[in-house]
GROMACS .gro file of C-alpha atoms in nm:
model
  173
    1UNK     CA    1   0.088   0.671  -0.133
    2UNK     CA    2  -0.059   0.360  -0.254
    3UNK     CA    3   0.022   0.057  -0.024
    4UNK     CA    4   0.228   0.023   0.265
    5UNK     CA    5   0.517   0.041   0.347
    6UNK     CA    6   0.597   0.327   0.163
    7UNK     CA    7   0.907   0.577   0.257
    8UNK     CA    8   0.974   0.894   0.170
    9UNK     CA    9   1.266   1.052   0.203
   10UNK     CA   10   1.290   1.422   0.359
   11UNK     CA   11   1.627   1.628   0.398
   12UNK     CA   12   1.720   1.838   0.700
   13UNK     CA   13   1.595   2.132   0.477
   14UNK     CA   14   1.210   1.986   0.473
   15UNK     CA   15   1.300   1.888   0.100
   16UNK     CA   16   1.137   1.540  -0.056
   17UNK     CA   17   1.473   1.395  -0.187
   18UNK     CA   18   1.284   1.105  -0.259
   19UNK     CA   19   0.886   1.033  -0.345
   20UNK     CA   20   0.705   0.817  -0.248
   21UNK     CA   21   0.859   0.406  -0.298
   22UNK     CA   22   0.817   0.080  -0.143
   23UNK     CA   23   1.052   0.096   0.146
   24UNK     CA   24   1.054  -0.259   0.352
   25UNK     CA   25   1.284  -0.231   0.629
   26UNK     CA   26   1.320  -0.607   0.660
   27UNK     CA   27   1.217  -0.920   0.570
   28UNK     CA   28   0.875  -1.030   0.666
   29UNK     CA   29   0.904  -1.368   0.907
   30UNK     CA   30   0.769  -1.686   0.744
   31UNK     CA   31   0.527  -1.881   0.975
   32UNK     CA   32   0.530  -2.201   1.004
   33UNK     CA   33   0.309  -2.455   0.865
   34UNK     CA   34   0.218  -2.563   1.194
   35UNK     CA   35   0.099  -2.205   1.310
   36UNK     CA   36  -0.107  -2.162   0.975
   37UNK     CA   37  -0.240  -2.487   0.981
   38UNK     CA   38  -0.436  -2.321   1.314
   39UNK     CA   39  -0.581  -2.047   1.112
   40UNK     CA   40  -0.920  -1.999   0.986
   41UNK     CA   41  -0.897  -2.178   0.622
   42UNK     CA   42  -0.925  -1.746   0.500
   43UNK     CA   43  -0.631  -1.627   0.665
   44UNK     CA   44  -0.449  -1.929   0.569
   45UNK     CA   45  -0.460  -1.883   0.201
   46UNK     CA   46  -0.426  -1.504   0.280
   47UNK     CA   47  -0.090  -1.578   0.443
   48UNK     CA   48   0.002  -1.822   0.216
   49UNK     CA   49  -0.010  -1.536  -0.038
   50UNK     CA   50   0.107  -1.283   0.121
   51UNK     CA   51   0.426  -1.539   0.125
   52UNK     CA   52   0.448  -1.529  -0.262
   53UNK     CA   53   0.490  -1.128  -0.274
   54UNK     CA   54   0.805  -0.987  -0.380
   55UNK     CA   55   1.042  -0.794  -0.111
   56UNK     CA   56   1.373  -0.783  -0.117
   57UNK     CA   57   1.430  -0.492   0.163
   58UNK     CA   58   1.833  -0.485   0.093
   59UNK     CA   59   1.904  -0.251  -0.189
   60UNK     CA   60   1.651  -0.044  -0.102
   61UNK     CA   61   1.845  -0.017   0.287
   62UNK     CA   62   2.122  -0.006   0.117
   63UNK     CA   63   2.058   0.325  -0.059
   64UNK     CA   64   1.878   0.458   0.252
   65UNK     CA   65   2.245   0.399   0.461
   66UNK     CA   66   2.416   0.581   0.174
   67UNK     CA   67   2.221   0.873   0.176
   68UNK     CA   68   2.216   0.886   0.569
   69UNK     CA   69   2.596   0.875   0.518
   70UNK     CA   70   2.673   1.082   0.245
   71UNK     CA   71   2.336   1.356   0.252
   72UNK     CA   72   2.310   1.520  -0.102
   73UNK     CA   73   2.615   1.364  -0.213
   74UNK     CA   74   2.454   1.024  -0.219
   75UNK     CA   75   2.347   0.911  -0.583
   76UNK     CA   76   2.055   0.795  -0.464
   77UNK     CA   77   1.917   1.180  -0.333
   78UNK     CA   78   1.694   1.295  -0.636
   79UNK     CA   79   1.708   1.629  -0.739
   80UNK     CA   80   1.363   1.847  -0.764
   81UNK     CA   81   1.343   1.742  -1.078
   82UNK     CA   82   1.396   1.400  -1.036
   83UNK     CA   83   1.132   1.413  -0.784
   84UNK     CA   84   0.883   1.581  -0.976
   85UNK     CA   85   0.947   1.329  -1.237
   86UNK     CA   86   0.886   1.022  -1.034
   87UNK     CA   87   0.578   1.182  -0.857
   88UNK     CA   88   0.291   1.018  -0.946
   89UNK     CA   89   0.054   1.333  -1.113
   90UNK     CA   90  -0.288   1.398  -0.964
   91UNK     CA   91  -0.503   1.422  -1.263
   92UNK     CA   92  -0.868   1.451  -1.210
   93UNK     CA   93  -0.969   1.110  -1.135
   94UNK     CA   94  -0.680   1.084  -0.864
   95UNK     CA   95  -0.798   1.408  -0.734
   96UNK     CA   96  -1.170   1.250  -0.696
   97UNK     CA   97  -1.070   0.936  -0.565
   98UNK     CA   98  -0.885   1.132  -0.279
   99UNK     CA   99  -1.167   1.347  -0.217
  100UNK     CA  100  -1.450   1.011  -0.221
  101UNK     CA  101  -1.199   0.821  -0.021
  102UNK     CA  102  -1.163   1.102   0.259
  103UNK     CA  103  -1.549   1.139   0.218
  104UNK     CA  104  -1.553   0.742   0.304
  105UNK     CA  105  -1.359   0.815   0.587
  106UNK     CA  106  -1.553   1.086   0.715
  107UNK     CA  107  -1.844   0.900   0.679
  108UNK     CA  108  -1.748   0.572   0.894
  109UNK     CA  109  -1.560   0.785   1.152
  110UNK     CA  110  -1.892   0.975   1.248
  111UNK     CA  111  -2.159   0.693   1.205
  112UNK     CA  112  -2.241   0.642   0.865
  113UNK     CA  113  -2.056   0.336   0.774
  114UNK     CA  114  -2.304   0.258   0.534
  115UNK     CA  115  -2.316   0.610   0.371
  116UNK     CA  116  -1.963   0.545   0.314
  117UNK     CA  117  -1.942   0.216   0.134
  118UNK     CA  118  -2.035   0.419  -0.180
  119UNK     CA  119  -1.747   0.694  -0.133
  120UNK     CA  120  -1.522   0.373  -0.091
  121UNK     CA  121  -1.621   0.246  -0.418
  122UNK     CA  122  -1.585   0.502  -0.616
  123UNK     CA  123  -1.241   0.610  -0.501
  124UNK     CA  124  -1.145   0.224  -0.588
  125UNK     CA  125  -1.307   0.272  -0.924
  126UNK     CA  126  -1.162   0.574  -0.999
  127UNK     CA  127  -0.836   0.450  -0.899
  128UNK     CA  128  -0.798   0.097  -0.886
  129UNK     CA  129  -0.466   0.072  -0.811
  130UNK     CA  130  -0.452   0.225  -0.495
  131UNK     CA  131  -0.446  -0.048  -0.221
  132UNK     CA  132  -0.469   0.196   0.066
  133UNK     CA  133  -0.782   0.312  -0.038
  134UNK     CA  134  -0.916  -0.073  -0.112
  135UNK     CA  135  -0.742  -0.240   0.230
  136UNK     CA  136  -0.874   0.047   0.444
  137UNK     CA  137  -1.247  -0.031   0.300
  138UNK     CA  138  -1.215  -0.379   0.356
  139UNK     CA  139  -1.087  -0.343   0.645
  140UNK     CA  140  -1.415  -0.153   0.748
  141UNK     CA  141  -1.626  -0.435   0.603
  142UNK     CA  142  -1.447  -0.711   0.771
  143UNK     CA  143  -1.137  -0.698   1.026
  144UNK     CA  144  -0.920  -0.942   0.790
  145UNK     CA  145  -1.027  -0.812   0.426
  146UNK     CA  146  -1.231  -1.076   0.323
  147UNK     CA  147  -1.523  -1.122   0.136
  148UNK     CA  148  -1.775  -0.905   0.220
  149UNK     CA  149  -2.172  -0.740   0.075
  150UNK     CA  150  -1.993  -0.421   0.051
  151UNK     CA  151  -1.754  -0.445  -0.170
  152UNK     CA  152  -1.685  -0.624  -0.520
  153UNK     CA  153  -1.322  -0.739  -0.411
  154UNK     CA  154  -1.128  -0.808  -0.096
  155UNK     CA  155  -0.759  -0.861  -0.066
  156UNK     CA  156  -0.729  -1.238  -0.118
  157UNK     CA  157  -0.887  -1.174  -0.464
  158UNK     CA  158  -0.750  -0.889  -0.610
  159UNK     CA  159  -0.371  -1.041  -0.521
  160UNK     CA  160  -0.463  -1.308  -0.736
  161UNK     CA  161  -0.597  -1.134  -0.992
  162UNK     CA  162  -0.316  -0.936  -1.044
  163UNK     CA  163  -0.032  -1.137  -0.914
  164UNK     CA  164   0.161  -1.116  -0.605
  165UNK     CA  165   0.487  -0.998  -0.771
  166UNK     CA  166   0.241  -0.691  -0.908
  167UNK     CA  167   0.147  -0.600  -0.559
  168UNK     CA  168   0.474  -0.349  -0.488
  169UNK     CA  169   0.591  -0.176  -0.772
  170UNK     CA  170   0.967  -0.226  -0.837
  171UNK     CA  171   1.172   0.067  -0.691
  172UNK     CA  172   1.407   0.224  -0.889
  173UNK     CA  173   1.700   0.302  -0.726
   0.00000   0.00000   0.00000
């Protein structure tokens, strides 16, 4: 898992019949201008990007009702196969990253915050594209993901850098 919201799917048998996706279950509100013209100037442009990123929650509920409905008859249940092939493989970088990023966590859980900034890092370098690892950093930094000593990026940046309609990965249903 790389970013939330993220479903997976899981038959009555314990069986993934789905890996890991995007899965919005609706679509986010849109505050006003009014409300974000009360913000902090920060978590105004924050929200006013978060506004440009791509979700469209309906086909994605869509397949999700036919598969409640229907079980394994549904098209959109993947067999093991399937599943295996849309798994995202855990080479050895992924495999580090995991283990610095639970060594982060560790870390900042049991007083070290500082010893874990470097664990933090190195899971982002090691796989950049995992937002869960980055937000959960920043988040450690600074309560809203900004700017911060610790860390390179924060969330307001890296959207931009590689485009809100990059953030979610399209799902393929």
């Amino acid at each position: 898992m790389v970013n939330v919201p993220t479903g997976i799917w899981v038959d009555e048998q314990g069986m993934i019949v789905r890996p890991p996706e995007p899965a919005w279950p609706w679509v986010p509100r849109q505050p006003s201008e009014e409300l974000i013209a009360q913000l902090p100037p920060l978590l105004a442009e924050m929200l006013r990007e978060a506004q440009k990123l791509e979700v469209d929650p309906e086909p994605y509920l869509a397949a999700l009702r036919d598969w409640v409905a229907r079980g394994a008859e549904s098209p959109f249940a993947l067999s093991p196969e399937e599943v295996v092939a849309r798994s995202t493989p855990r080479d050895a970088a992924r495999a580090r990253a995991a283990a610095c990023f639970e060594l982060g966590q560790y870390l900042y859980r049991n007083g070290a915050p500082d010893d874990a900034v470097r664990w933090f890092r190195e899971a982002h370098e090691l796989q950049p594209e995992n937002w869960t690892y980055k937000r959960q950093a920043w988040t450690f930094a600074d309560p809203f993901q900004g700017p911060s000593d610790s860390y390179d990026s924060d969330w307001l940046s890296e959207v931009r850098r590689v485009g809100p309609e990059n953030y979610y990965p399209a799902v393929s249903l």
